[in-house]
Tab-separated table of C-alpha atoms in Angstrom:
chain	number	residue	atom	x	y	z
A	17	UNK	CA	-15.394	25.012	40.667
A	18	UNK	CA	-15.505	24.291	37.050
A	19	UNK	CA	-18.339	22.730	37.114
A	20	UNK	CA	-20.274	25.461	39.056
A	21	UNK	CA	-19.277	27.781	36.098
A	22	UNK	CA	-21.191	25.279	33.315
A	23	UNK	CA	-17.256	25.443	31.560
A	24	UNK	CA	-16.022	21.586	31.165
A	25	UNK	CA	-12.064	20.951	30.252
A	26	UNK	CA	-11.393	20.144	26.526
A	27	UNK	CA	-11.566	16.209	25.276
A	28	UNK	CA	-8.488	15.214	24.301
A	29	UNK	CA	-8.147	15.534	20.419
A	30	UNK	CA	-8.697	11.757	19.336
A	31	UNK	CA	-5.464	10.523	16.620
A	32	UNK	CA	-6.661	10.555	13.218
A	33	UNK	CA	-6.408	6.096	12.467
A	34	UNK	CA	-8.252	6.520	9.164
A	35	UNK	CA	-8.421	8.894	6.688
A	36	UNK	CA	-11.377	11.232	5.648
A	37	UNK	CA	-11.750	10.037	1.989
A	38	UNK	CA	-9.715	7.490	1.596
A	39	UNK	CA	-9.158	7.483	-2.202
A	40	UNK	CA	-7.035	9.122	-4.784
A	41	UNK	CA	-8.988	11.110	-7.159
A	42	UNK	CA	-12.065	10.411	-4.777
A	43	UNK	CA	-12.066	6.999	-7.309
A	44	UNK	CA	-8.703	4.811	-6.252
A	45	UNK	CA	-8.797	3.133	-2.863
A	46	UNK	CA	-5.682	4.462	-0.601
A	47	UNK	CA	-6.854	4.142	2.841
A	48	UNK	CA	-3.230	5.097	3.768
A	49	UNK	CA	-2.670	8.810	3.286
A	50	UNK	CA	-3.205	11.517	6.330
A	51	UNK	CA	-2.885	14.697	6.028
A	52	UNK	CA	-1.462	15.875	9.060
A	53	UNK	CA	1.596	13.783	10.807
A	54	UNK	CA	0.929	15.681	14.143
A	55	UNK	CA	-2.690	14.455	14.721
A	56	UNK	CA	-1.647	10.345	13.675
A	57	UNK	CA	-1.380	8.497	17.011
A	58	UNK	CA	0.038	4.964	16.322
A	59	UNK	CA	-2.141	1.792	14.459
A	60	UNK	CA	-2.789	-0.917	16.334
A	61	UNK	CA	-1.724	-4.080	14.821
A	62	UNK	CA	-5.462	-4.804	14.063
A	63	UNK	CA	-5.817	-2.018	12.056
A	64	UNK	CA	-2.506	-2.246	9.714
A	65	UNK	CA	-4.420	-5.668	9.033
A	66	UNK	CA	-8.069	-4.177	8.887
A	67	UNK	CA	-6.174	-1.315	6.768
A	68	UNK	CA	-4.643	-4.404	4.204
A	69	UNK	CA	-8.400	-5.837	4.196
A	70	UNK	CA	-10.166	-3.054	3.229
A	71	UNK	CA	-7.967	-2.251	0.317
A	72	UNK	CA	-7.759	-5.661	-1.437
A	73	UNK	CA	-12.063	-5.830	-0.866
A	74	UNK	CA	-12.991	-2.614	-2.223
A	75	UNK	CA	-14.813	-2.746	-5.665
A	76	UNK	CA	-12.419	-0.290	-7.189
A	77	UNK	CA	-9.414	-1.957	-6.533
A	78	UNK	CA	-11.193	-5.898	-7.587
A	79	UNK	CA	-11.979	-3.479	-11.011
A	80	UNK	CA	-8.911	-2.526	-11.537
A	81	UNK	CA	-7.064	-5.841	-10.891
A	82	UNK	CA	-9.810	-7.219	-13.409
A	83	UNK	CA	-8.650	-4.367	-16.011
A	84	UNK	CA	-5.061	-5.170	-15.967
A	85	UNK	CA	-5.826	-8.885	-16.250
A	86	UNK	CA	-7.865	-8.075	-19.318
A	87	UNK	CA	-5.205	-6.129	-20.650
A	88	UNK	CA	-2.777	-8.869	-19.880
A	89	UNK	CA	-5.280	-11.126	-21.868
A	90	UNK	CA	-5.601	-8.840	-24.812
A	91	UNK	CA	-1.907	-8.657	-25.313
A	92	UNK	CA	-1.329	-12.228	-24.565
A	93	UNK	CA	1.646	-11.813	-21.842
A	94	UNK	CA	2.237	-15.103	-20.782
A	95	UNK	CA	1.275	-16.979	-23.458
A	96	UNK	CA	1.625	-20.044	-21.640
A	97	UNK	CA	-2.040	-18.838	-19.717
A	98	UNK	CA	-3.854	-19.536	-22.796
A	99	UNK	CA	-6.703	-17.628	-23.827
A	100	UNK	CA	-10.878	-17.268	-22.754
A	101	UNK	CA	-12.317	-17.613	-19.205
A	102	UNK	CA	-9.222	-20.107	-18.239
A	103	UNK	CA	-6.041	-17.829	-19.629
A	104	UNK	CA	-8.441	-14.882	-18.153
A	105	UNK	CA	-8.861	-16.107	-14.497
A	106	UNK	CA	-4.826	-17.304	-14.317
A	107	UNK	CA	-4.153	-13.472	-14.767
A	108	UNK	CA	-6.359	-12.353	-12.712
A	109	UNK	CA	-5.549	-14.809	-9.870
A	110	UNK	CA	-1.760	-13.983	-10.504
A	111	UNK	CA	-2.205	-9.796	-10.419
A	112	UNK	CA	-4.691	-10.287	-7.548
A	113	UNK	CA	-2.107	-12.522	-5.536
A	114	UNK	CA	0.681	-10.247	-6.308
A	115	UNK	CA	-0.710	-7.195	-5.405
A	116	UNK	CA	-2.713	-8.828	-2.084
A	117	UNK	CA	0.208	-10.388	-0.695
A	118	UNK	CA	2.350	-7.134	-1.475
A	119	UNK	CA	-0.534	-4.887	0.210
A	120	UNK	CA	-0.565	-7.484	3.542
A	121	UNK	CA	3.429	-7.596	3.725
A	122	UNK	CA	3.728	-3.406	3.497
A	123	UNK	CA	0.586	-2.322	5.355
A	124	UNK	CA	0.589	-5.402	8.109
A	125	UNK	CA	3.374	-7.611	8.424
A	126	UNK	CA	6.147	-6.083	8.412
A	127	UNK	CA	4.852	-2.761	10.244
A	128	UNK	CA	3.631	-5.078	13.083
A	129	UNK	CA	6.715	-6.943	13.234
A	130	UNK	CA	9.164	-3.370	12.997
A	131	UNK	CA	6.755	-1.107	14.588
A	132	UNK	CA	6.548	0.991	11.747
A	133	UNK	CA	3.897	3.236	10.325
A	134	UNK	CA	2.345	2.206	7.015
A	135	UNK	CA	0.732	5.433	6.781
A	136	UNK	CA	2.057	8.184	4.353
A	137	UNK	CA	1.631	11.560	5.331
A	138	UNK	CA	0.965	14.314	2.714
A	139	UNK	CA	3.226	17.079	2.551
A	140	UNK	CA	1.136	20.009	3.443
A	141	UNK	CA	2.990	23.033	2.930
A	142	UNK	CA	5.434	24.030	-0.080
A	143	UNK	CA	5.832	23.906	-3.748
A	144	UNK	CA	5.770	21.337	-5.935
A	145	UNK	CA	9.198	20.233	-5.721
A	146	UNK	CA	8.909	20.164	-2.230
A	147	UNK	CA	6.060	17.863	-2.408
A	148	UNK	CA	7.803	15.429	-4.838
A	149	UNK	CA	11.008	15.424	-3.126
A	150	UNK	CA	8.491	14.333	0.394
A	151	UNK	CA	6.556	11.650	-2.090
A	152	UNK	CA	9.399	9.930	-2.990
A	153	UNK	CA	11.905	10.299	0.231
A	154	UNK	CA	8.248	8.220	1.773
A	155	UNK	CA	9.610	5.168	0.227
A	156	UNK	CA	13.354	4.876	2.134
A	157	UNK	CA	12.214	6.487	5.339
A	158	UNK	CA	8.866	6.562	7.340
A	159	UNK	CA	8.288	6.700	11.112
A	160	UNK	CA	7.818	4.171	13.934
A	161	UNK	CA	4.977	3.827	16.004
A	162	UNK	CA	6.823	5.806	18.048
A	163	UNK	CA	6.760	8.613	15.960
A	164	UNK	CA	10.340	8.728	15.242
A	165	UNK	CA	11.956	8.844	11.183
A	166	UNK	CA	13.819	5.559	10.064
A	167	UNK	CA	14.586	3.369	7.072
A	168	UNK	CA	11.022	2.058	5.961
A	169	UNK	CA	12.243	-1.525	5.932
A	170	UNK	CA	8.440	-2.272	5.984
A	171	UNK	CA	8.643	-1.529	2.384
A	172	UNK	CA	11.492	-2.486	1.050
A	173	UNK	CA	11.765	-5.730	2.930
A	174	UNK	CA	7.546	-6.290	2.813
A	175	UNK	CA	7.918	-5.970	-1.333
A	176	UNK	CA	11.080	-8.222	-1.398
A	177	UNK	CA	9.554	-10.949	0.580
A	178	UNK	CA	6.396	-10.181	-1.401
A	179	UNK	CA	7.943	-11.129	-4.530
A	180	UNK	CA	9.515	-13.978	-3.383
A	181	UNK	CA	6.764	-15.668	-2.378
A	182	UNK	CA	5.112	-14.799	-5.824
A	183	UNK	CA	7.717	-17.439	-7.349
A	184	UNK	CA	5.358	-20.098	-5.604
A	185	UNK	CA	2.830	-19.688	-7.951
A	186	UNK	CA	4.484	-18.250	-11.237
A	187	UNK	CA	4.918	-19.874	-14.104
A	188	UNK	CA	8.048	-22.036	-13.698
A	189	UNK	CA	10.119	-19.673	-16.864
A	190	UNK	CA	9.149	-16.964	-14.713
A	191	UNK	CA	10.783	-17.864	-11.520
A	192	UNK	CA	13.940	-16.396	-12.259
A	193	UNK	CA	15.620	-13.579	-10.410
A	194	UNK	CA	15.299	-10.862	-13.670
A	195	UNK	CA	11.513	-11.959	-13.438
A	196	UNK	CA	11.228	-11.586	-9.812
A	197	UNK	CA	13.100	-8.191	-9.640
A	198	UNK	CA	10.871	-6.530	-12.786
A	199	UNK	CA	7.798	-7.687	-10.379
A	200	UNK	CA	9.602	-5.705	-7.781
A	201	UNK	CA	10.258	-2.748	-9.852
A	202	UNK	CA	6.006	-1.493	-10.254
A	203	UNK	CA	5.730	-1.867	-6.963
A	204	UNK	CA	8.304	0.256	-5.912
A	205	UNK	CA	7.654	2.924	-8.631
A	206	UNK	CA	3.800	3.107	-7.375
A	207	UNK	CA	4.854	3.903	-4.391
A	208	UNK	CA	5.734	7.355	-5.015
A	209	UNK	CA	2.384	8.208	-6.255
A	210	UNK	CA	0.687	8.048	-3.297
């Protein structure tokens, strides 16, 4: 009878997998923030990895990595990298390593292997307080595929394990575990800017 009346029945509303913009100040990549939790159905495991991909290939974030190398170049951190094109690529490689294997263990590893979500969902409604206090509670507790609220171990595990495996190919005065936890501590602070 529907059909006699030219009326069809509603498509169901698709989940929202990627985001409209995907960048922070329509510049930085962040291919991770939704706006609304109630429209996100769960990623695949093919996407947290497509997700991971995207990020560490987009120009903006390659230009930025390149930045902070040449700022680590300019102010000589690790000395023992030398200077020119040699000193310059060993930074780069290093920040570019760091921050890849840190995007792959948060956004795709570990959210495969838990069933997490790597997504973070904007706080849409309230004050500012409100919106900081939903920022940085993101980092201890995010939801499952599921949809259900628990510890993010993706993240705090994901960055852990991250960092560890950076002492593979750090400089061997820079293997130690004050050296491994301050590369621990920017990624967990950045995390609350999202």
């Amino acid at each position: 009878m529907k059909g006699d009346l030219g009326i069809e029945p509603a498509a169901p509303t698709q989940p929202q997998i990627a985001p409209k913009n995907g960048r922070l100040f329509w510049v930085l990549p962040h291919y991770l923030t939704f706006e609304n939790r109630d429209q996100s159905g769960p990623l695949s495991a093919k996407t947290k990895f497509e997700l991971s991909a995207k990020t560490m290939s987009d120009p903006v974030t390659i230009s930025f990595i390149c930045a902070m190398a040449l700022i680590g170049q300019a102010r000589n951190s690790d000395p023992s990298y030398g200077q020119g094109l040699r000193g310059y690529a060993k930074r780069f490689g290093t920040f570019y390593a760091d921050t890849g294997i840190g995007t792959l263990m948060t956004t795709s590893v570990f959210p495969t292997l838990l069933h997490q979500d790597p997504r973070y969902f904007q706080v849409g409604k309230g004050g500012a307080w409100r919106r900081v206090i939903g920022s940085v509670s993101q980092i201890l507790v995010t939801r499952s595929d599921s949809g259900e609220g628990q510890f993010n171990y993706s993240v705090i595990v994901g960055e852990a394990v991250a960092c560890g495996i950076s002492n593979v190919y750090h400089l061997r005065d820079q293997r130690t575990l004050g050296h491994t936890l301050d590369r621990l501590d920017p990624f967990m602070q950045s995390r609350s800017f999202y």
